mmCIF file of C-alpha atoms and ligand atoms in Angstrom:
data_model
loop_
_atom_site.group_PDB
_atom_site.id
_atom_site.type_symbol
_atom_site.label_atom_id
_atom_site.label_comp_id
_atom_site.label_asym_id
_atom_site.label_seq_id
_atom_site.Cartn_x
_atom_site.Cartn_y
_atom_site.Cartn_z
ATOM 1 C CA MET A 30 43.547 48.648 130.876
ATOM 2 C CA ASN A 31 44.407 52.085 132.291
ATOM 3 C CA TYR A 32 45.859 54.813 130.145
ATOM 4 C CA LEU A 33 49.477 55.762 130.781
ATOM 5 C CA SER A 34 49.053 59.360 129.692
ATOM 6 C CA ARG A 35 46.224 61.765 128.969
ATOM 7 C CA THR A 36 46.874 64.961 127.044
ATOM 8 C CA PHE A 37 44.449 67.665 125.911
ATOM 9 C CA GLY A 38 43.854 69.654 122.750
ATOM 10 C CA LYS A 39 44.763 73.321 122.460
ATOM 11 C CA ILE A 40 43.380 76.487 120.963
ATOM 12 C CA ILE A 41 45.433 79.429 119.761
ATOM 13 C CA LEU A 42 43.499 82.561 120.730
ATOM 14 C CA ILE A 43 45.730 84.856 118.699
ATOM 15 C CA GLY A 44 49.188 84.976 117.139
ATOM 16 C CA GLU A 45 49.184 81.951 114.825
ATOM 17 C CA HIS A 46 51.603 82.327 111.917
ATOM 18 C CA SER A 47 53.217 85.488 113.331
ATOM 19 C CA VAL A 48 54.518 83.265 116.191
ATOM 20 C CA VAL A 49 56.724 81.504 113.619
ATOM 21 C CA TYR A 50 58.486 84.890 113.120
ATOM 22 C CA GLY A 51 59.240 85.464 116.798
ATOM 23 C CA LYS A 52 56.051 87.420 117.595
ATOM 24 C CA PRO A 53 54.012 86.499 120.671
ATOM 25 C CA ALA A 54 50.966 84.232 120.663
ATOM 26 C CA ILE A 55 48.374 83.296 123.274
ATOM 27 C CA ALA A 56 47.125 79.720 123.467
ATOM 28 C CA ILE A 57 45.021 77.736 125.916
ATOM 29 C CA PRO A 58 44.645 74.037 126.676
ATOM 30 C CA PHE A 59 41.210 72.732 125.732
ATOM 31 C CA ASP A 60 40.137 69.902 127.985
ATOM 32 C CA ASP A 61 36.858 69.144 126.183
ATOM 33 C CA THR A 62 39.087 67.157 123.853
ATOM 34 C CA HIS A 63 41.688 64.638 124.965
ATOM 35 C CA LEU A 64 44.008 61.871 123.835
ATOM 36 C CA ASP A 65 44.845 58.748 125.872
ATOM 37 C CA VAL A 66 47.802 56.436 125.293
ATOM 38 C CA TYR A 67 47.977 52.799 126.398
ATOM 39 C CA ILE A 68 51.002 50.499 126.115
ATOM 40 C CA GLU A 69 51.293 46.746 126.590
ATOM 41 C CA LYS A 70 53.895 44.052 125.955
ATOM 42 C CA SER A 71 53.741 42.554 122.473
ATOM 43 C CA ASP A 72 55.756 40.274 120.189
ATOM 44 C CA LYS A 73 56.322 43.087 117.671
ATOM 45 C CA ASN A 74 56.312 46.895 117.911
ATOM 46 C CA CYS A 75 52.767 47.774 116.885
ATOM 47 C CA ILE A 76 50.439 50.728 116.978
ATOM 48 C CA SER A 77 46.688 50.992 117.019
ATOM 49 C CA CYS A 78 45.036 54.333 116.299
ATOM 50 C CA LYS A 79 42.413 55.878 114.031
ATOM 51 C CA TYR A 80 44.825 56.069 111.098
ATOM 52 C CA PHE A 81 46.757 52.840 111.322
ATOM 53 C CA GLU A 82 46.601 49.413 112.877
ATOM 54 C CA GLY A 83 49.618 47.131 112.682
ATOM 55 C CA GLU A 84 53.389 46.922 112.857
ATOM 56 C CA LEU A 85 55.215 50.218 113.289
ATOM 57 C CA ASP A 86 57.726 49.220 110.589
ATOM 58 C CA TYR A 87 54.924 49.210 108.021
ATOM 59 C CA SER A 88 53.023 52.276 109.214
ATOM 60 C CA ASN A 89 51.694 54.965 106.887
ATOM 61 C CA ASP A 90 52.522 58.675 106.439
ATOM 62 C CA GLU A 91 49.854 59.791 108.916
ATOM 63 C CA ILE A 92 51.885 58.442 111.820
ATOM 64 C CA LEU A 93 55.389 58.920 110.465
ATOM 65 C CA GLY A 94 56.207 61.398 113.248
ATOM 66 C CA ILE A 95 55.073 59.095 116.059
ATOM 67 C CA ASN A 96 56.863 56.163 114.428
ATOM 68 C CA LYS A 97 60.172 58.067 114.407
ATOM 69 C CA LEU A 98 59.684 59.307 117.985
ATOM 70 C CA VAL A 99 59.122 55.745 119.255
ATOM 71 C CA ASP A 100 62.150 54.467 117.308
ATOM 72 C CA VAL A 101 64.454 57.123 118.742
ATOM 73 C CA PHE A 102 63.097 56.604 122.272
ATOM 74 C CA LEU A 103 63.610 52.823 122.240
ATOM 75 C CA GLU A 104 67.084 53.222 120.775
ATOM 76 C CA GLN A 105 68.145 55.959 123.177
ATOM 77 C CA TYR A 106 67.156 53.873 126.209
ATOM 78 C CA ASN A 107 68.440 50.580 124.731
ATOM 79 C CA ILE A 108 65.035 48.946 125.035
ATOM 80 C CA SER A 109 64.575 45.589 123.325
ATOM 81 C CA GLU A 110 61.126 44.752 124.751
ATOM 82 C CA LYS A 111 58.445 44.904 122.046
ATOM 83 C CA ILE A 112 55.335 46.933 122.724
ATOM 84 C CA LYS A 113 51.901 47.706 121.392
ATOM 85 C CA ILE A 114 50.859 51.372 121.621
ATOM 86 C CA LYS A 115 47.179 52.245 121.509
ATOM 87 C CA ILE A 116 46.045 55.840 120.984
ATOM 88 C CA ASP A 117 42.464 56.844 121.732
ATOM 89 C CA SER A 118 41.601 60.411 120.837
ATOM 90 C CA ASN A 119 38.625 62.696 120.363
ATOM 91 C CA ILE A 120 40.757 65.672 119.291
ATOM 92 C CA PRO A 121 39.847 66.320 115.657
ATOM 93 C CA HIS A 122 42.860 65.540 113.479
ATOM 94 C CA GLU A 123 44.511 68.305 111.406
ATOM 95 C CA ARG A 124 42.039 70.951 112.530
ATOM 96 C CA GLY A 125 44.407 73.284 114.393
ATOM 97 C CA MET A 126 43.408 71.847 117.768
ATOM 98 C CA GLY A 127 46.777 70.360 118.629
ATOM 99 C CA SER A 128 46.094 66.709 117.907
ATOM 100 C CA SER A 129 49.608 65.985 116.601
ATOM 101 C CA ALA A 130 51.222 67.699 119.607
ATOM 102 C CA ALA A 131 48.888 65.837 121.973
ATOM 103 C CA ALA A 132 49.868 62.532 120.336
ATOM 104 C CA ALA A 133 53.591 63.345 120.425
ATOM 105 C CA VAL A 134 53.561 64.511 124.057
ATOM 106 C CA GLY A 135 51.143 61.736 125.081
ATOM 107 C CA VAL A 136 53.167 58.917 123.499
ATOM 108 C CA THR A 137 56.413 60.261 125.006
ATOM 109 C CA LYS A 138 54.901 60.478 128.499
ATOM 110 C CA ALA A 139 53.346 57.024 128.142
ATOM 111 C CA LEU A 140 56.695 55.511 127.072
ATOM 112 C CA TYR A 141 58.427 57.047 130.103
ATOM 113 C CA ASN A 142 55.659 55.812 132.384
ATOM 114 C CA TYR A 143 55.513 52.302 130.909
ATOM 115 C CA PHE A 144 59.276 51.747 131.165
ATOM 116 C CA ASP A 145 59.336 53.457 134.569
ATOM 117 C CA ILE A 146 62.045 55.948 133.563
ATOM 118 C CA ASP A 147 62.245 59.336 135.297
ATOM 119 C CA TYR A 148 61.769 62.313 132.993
ATOM 120 C CA ASN A 149 61.660 66.061 132.942
ATOM 121 C CA ILE A 150 59.746 68.481 130.732
ATOM 122 C CA GLU A 151 62.793 69.155 128.518
ATOM 123 C CA GLU A 152 62.940 65.465 127.606
ATOM 124 C CA ILE A 153 59.231 65.513 126.759
ATOM 125 C CA PHE A 154 59.800 68.525 124.459
ATOM 126 C CA SER A 155 62.755 66.984 122.757
ATOM 127 C CA PHE A 156 61.001 63.681 121.894
ATOM 128 C CA ALA A 157 57.698 65.377 121.011
ATOM 129 C CA ASN A 158 59.545 67.748 118.679
ATOM 130 C CA ILE A 159 60.944 64.812 116.699
ATOM 131 C CA SER A 160 57.386 64.065 115.661
ATOM 132 C CA GLU A 161 56.245 67.703 115.341
ATOM 133 C CA LYS A 162 59.114 68.549 112.968
ATOM 134 C CA ILE A 163 58.017 65.740 110.657
ATOM 135 C CA VAL A 164 54.361 66.769 110.834
ATOM 136 C CA HIS A 165 54.805 70.571 110.699
ATOM 137 C CA GLY A 166 58.195 71.178 109.102
ATOM 138 C CA ASN A 167 59.198 74.246 111.099
ATOM 139 C CA PRO A 168 56.973 74.370 114.200
ATOM 140 C CA SER A 169 57.120 77.412 116.490
ATOM 141 C CA GLY A 170 56.760 75.031 119.437
ATOM 142 C CA ILE A 171 53.579 76.637 120.756
ATOM 143 C CA ASP A 172 51.479 73.471 120.418
ATOM 144 C CA VAL A 173 53.926 71.237 122.283
ATOM 145 C CA ASN A 174 54.411 73.864 124.987
ATOM 146 C CA VAL A 175 50.704 74.289 125.704
ATOM 147 C CA VAL A 176 50.006 70.570 125.584
ATOM 148 C CA ALA A 177 53.029 69.511 127.673
ATOM 149 C CA ASN A 178 52.429 72.177 130.325
ATOM 150 C CA ASN A 179 48.614 72.022 130.143
ATOM 151 C CA LYS A 180 48.493 75.735 130.945
ATOM 152 C CA SER A 181 47.461 78.820 129.005
ATOM 153 C CA LEU A 182 50.529 80.582 127.668
ATOM 154 C CA TYR A 183 51.799 83.866 126.362
ATOM 155 C CA TYR A 184 54.401 82.330 124.098
ATOM 156 C CA ILE A 185 57.395 83.630 122.187
ATOM 157 C CA LYS A 186 59.440 81.131 120.164
ATOM 158 C CA ASN A 187 62.738 80.089 121.781
ATOM 159 C CA LYS A 188 61.988 82.006 124.996
ATOM 160 C CA ALA A 189 60.933 80.560 128.340
ATOM 161 C CA PHE A 190 57.142 80.375 128.208
ATOM 162 C CA GLU A 191 55.041 82.600 130.400
ATOM 163 C CA ASN A 192 52.005 81.074 132.092
ATOM 164 C CA PHE A 193 49.124 83.437 131.357
ATOM 165 C CA PRO A 194 46.102 82.616 133.529
ATOM 166 C CA ILE A 195 42.911 84.006 131.991
ATOM 167 C CA ASP A 196 39.861 85.111 133.953
ATOM 168 C CA THR A 197 37.308 86.931 131.791
ATOM 169 C CA ASP A 198 33.504 87.057 131.553
ATOM 170 C CA ALA A 199 33.618 86.015 127.902
ATOM 171 C CA TYR A 200 32.799 82.688 126.265
ATOM 172 C CA ILE A 201 34.423 81.249 123.213
ATOM 173 C CA ILE A 202 32.737 79.031 120.706
ATOM 174 C CA ILE A 203 34.924 76.791 118.570
ATOM 175 C CA ALA A 204 33.690 75.409 115.256
ATOM 176 C CA ASP A 205 35.340 72.754 113.111
ATOM 177 C CA SER A 206 34.860 73.521 109.405
ATOM 178 C CA GLY A 207 35.127 69.801 108.697
ATOM 179 C CA LYS A 208 37.972 70.374 106.259
ATOM 180 C CA LYS A 209 41.480 69.284 107.147
ATOM 181 C CA GLY A 210 43.755 72.230 107.779
ATOM 182 C CA ALA A 211 47.028 72.559 105.925
ATOM 183 C CA THR A 212 49.417 74.016 108.493
ATOM 184 C CA LYS A 213 52.690 72.878 106.894
ATOM 185 C CA GLU A 214 51.698 74.219 103.476
ATOM 186 C CA ALA A 215 50.219 77.455 104.891
ATOM 187 C CA VAL A 216 53.378 78.163 106.939
ATOM 188 C CA SER A 217 55.559 77.563 103.900
ATOM 189 C CA ASP A 218 53.350 79.760 101.644
ATOM 190 C CA VAL A 219 53.421 82.603 104.192
ATOM 191 C CA LYS A 220 57.210 82.346 104.186
ATOM 192 C CA LYS A 221 57.267 82.679 100.404
ATOM 193 C CA LEU A 222 55.010 85.760 100.600
ATOM 194 C CA VAL A 223 57.152 87.335 103.324
ATOM 195 C CA ASN A 224 60.215 86.821 101.123
ATOM 196 C CA THR A 225 58.605 88.411 98.057
ATOM 197 C CA ASP A 226 56.974 91.587 99.383
ATOM 198 C CA LYS A 227 57.651 93.552 102.556
ATOM 199 C CA LYS A 228 53.970 94.301 103.103
ATOM 200 C CA TYR A 229 53.547 90.697 104.288
ATOM 201 C CA MET A 230 56.115 91.183 107.022
ATOM 202 C CA GLN A 231 54.136 94.274 108.075
ATOM 203 C CA TYR A 232 51.059 92.059 108.463
ATOM 204 C CA ILE A 233 53.118 89.748 110.682
ATOM 205 C CA GLU A 234 54.234 92.771 112.761
ATOM 206 C CA LYS A 235 50.591 93.872 113.082
ATOM 207 C CA LEU A 236 49.557 90.410 114.271
ATOM 208 C CA GLY A 237 52.274 90.620 116.922
ATOM 209 C CA GLU A 238 50.979 94.023 118.084
ATOM 210 C CA LEU A 239 47.405 92.718 118.151
ATOM 211 C CA THR A 240 48.512 89.815 120.359
ATOM 212 C CA ASP A 241 49.996 92.224 122.890
ATOM 213 C CA MET A 242 46.810 94.315 122.768
ATOM 214 C CA ALA A 243 44.785 91.130 123.292
ATOM 215 C CA LYS A 244 46.909 90.293 126.346
ATOM 216 C CA THR A 245 46.222 93.694 127.950
ATOM 217 C CA ASN A 246 42.504 93.526 127.184
ATOM 218 C CA ILE A 247 42.219 89.981 128.534
ATOM 219 C CA GLU A 248 43.952 91.127 131.740
ATOM 220 C CA ASN A 249 41.459 94.013 132.007
ATOM 221 C CA ASN A 250 38.472 91.818 131.116
ATOM 222 C CA ASN A 251 37.749 94.218 128.253
ATOM 223 C CA ILE A 252 36.067 91.611 126.123
ATOM 224 C CA PHE A 253 34.415 94.006 123.658
ATOM 225 C CA LYS A 254 37.806 95.368 122.661
ATOM 226 C CA LEU A 255 39.114 91.786 122.528
ATOM 227 C CA GLY A 256 36.383 90.978 119.982
ATOM 228 C CA GLU A 257 37.546 93.862 117.765
ATOM 229 C CA ILE A 258 41.108 92.602 118.064
ATOM 230 C CA PHE A 259 40.013 89.123 116.916
ATOM 231 C CA ASN A 260 38.375 90.694 113.845
ATOM 232 C CA SER A 261 41.497 92.702 113.010
ATOM 233 C CA ALA A 262 43.673 89.613 113.406
ATOM 234 C CA GLN A 263 41.389 87.749 111.007
ATOM 235 C CA ASP A 264 41.824 90.577 108.448
ATOM 236 C CA TYR A 265 45.589 90.110 108.537
ATOM 237 C CA LEU A 266 45.362 86.309 108.459
ATOM 238 C CA ARG A 267 43.132 86.634 105.393
ATOM 239 C CA LYS A 268 45.731 88.915 103.757
ATOM 240 C CA LEU A 269 48.338 86.271 104.518
ATOM 241 C CA THR A 270 46.116 83.869 102.472
ATOM 242 C CA VAL A 271 45.588 81.381 105.299
ATOM 243 C CA SER A 272 41.806 81.700 105.608
ATOM 244 C CA ASP A 273 39.379 79.947 103.275
ATOM 245 C CA ASN A 274 35.730 80.058 102.229
ATOM 246 C CA LEU A 275 34.462 77.590 104.799
ATOM 247 C CA LEU A 276 36.149 79.452 107.657
ATOM 248 C CA GLU A 277 34.869 82.780 106.308
ATOM 249 C CA GLU A 278 31.317 81.416 106.182
ATOM 250 C CA LEU A 279 31.525 80.272 109.811
ATOM 251 C CA ILE A 280 33.000 83.628 110.846
ATOM 252 C CA GLU A 281 30.162 85.433 109.088
ATOM 253 C CA ILE A 282 27.542 83.276 110.836
ATOM 254 C CA ALA A 283 29.141 84.012 114.211
ATOM 255 C CA ILE A 284 29.282 87.779 113.603
ATOM 256 C CA LYS A 285 25.661 87.834 112.340
ATOM 257 C CA ASN A 286 24.680 86.154 115.599
ATOM 258 C CA ASN A 287 26.266 88.859 117.741
ATOM 259 C CA ALA A 288 29.727 87.439 118.306
ATOM 260 C CA LEU A 289 32.050 90.168 119.603
ATOM 261 C CA GLY A 290 34.653 88.960 117.133
ATOM 262 C CA ALA A 291 35.703 85.828 115.266
ATOM 263 C CA LYS A 292 38.801 84.440 113.606
ATOM 264 C CA LEU A 293 40.421 81.246 112.435
ATOM 265 C CA THR A 294 42.554 79.356 114.928
ATOM 266 C CA GLY A 295 45.692 77.358 114.144
ATOM 267 C CA GLY A 296 47.284 76.963 110.744
ATOM 268 C CA GLY A 297 44.111 77.765 108.752
ATOM 269 C CA ARG A 298 43.128 76.751 105.184
ATOM 270 C CA GLY A 299 40.569 74.488 106.810
ATOM 271 C CA GLY A 300 40.478 73.491 110.439
ATOM 272 C CA CYS A 301 38.678 75.547 113.064
ATOM 273 C CA MET A 302 37.513 79.055 113.880
ATOM 274 C CA ILE A 303 36.741 80.681 117.217
ATOM 275 C CA ALA A 304 34.119 83.272 118.121
ATOM 276 C CA LEU A 305 33.954 85.438 121.218
ATOM 277 C CA SER A 306 30.733 86.095 123.113
ATOM 278 C CA ASP A 307 29.838 88.375 126.019
ATOM 279 C CA SER A 308 27.340 86.037 127.718
ATOM 280 C CA LEU A 309 26.374 82.407 128.061
ATOM 281 C CA GLU A 310 23.029 83.100 126.385
ATOM 282 C CA ASN A 311 24.628 84.688 123.313
ATOM 283 C CA ALA A 312 27.297 81.989 123.206
ATOM 284 C CA GLN A 313 24.579 79.330 123.079
ATOM 285 C CA LYS A 314 22.878 81.158 120.197
ATOM 286 C CA ILE A 315 26.145 81.455 118.288
ATOM 287 C CA LYS A 316 26.919 77.779 118.889
ATOM 288 C CA LEU A 317 23.464 76.784 117.653
ATOM 289 C CA ALA A 318 23.846 78.890 114.516
ATOM 290 C CA LEU A 319 27.299 77.440 113.831
ATOM 291 C CA ASP A 320 25.969 73.905 114.369
ATOM 292 C CA SER A 321 23.975 74.224 111.132
ATOM 293 C CA LYS A 322 27.184 74.553 109.087
ATOM 294 C CA ALA A 323 30.092 73.195 111.142
ATOM 295 C CA LYS A 324 31.147 69.580 111.555
ATOM 296 C CA GLU A 325 31.426 69.981 115.328
ATOM 297 C CA THR A 326 31.207 72.867 117.782
ATOM 298 C CA TRP A 327 32.282 73.436 121.380
ATOM 299 C CA MET A 328 31.814 76.222 123.875
ATOM 300 C CA THR A 329 33.849 77.204 126.913
ATOM 301 C CA LYS A 330 34.197 80.095 129.329
ATOM 302 C CA LEU A 331 37.317 82.163 128.679
ATOM 303 C CA LYS A 332 38.638 81.470 132.160
ATOM 304 C CA ILE A 333 41.638 79.178 132.223
ATOM 305 C CA LYS A 334 44.453 78.475 134.643
HETATM 306 O O1 PMV B 425 47.535 74.150 112.968
HETATM 307 P P1 PMV B 425 48.149 74.104 114.324
HETATM 308 O O2 PMV B 425 47.182 73.936 115.420
HETATM 309 O O3 PMV B 425 49.269 73.117 114.441
HETATM 310 O O4 PMV B 425 48.756 75.561 114.616
HETATM 311 C C1 PMV B 425 49.804 76.053 113.851
HETATM 312 C C2 PMV B 425 50.212 77.395 114.339
HETATM 313 C C3 PMV B 425 51.178 78.095 113.382
HETATM 314 O O5 PMV B 425 51.529 79.314 114.005
HETATM 315 C C4 PMV B 425 50.528 78.380 112.045
HETATM 316 C C5 PMV B 425 52.438 77.264 113.128
HETATM 317 C C6 PMV B 425 53.347 77.119 114.326
HETATM 318 O O6 PMV B 425 54.225 76.245 114.270
HETATM 319 O O7 PMV B 425 53.227 77.904 115.288
#
């Protein structure tokens, strides 16, 4: 059986959390990880994925978002045919790598393809956001935008996205701490902090400025400066209480092994970190060092369409 859609994971280079407050963020698609969706005729609406196997009506919390998306889609297009949806994914779940966005976008595209209905990107966003709102609460939309467009983006919430092709000499190493991230909770805790003390809003402002500095330094291939910017961003993310011990340990390992900079990526409090390296040789060393502690690691050149 052929898949009806394939979507990829994503990595936020910089700007997580501050993007929720209208500051810019830079994110890239990550095609070392992907999610495939298959659909076939069935006698009941069913789903088969890592977290649930069975009738959609009896599904668990893990796939509540997808369940709702499918319901709304079938209702909107007056579809009575029953289907079985199968999701096959190697994007780590709840690690800040965009697995929920990839599932939401992937299932929407697969439904359109299976029922042979024409669609545009706005329709993909609108269905995918049904699921993302359930999973994330108040998503900035960056995940769905990167995944649906499969392009690296300079992104500001509620503005037309800007494709931001990246062509640097750097490598990034991504390490999964092995602990589930807690994006929804972290976003809501940051909001509470921002509402209690104005210094937290200053940290958000700083993260926004750092993102713009990162953009300029990526454009100029100034990867050493970019490394420093990653470290500064991590300082502010730490102050916003979204880092944790496991991420800090991985960051320390990367820096000790000559990373130019390192920071968490995504919602934090678990999930993944990224490290920047100036050469393939150093990147391999950093990856090897991280392998001793991380659940999984990846490496890619920082050169993306
Ligand atoms: O944990 P992820 O990969 O879904 O990334 C969340 C990024 C945040 O900025 C923390 C939240 C958002 O909606 O942008």
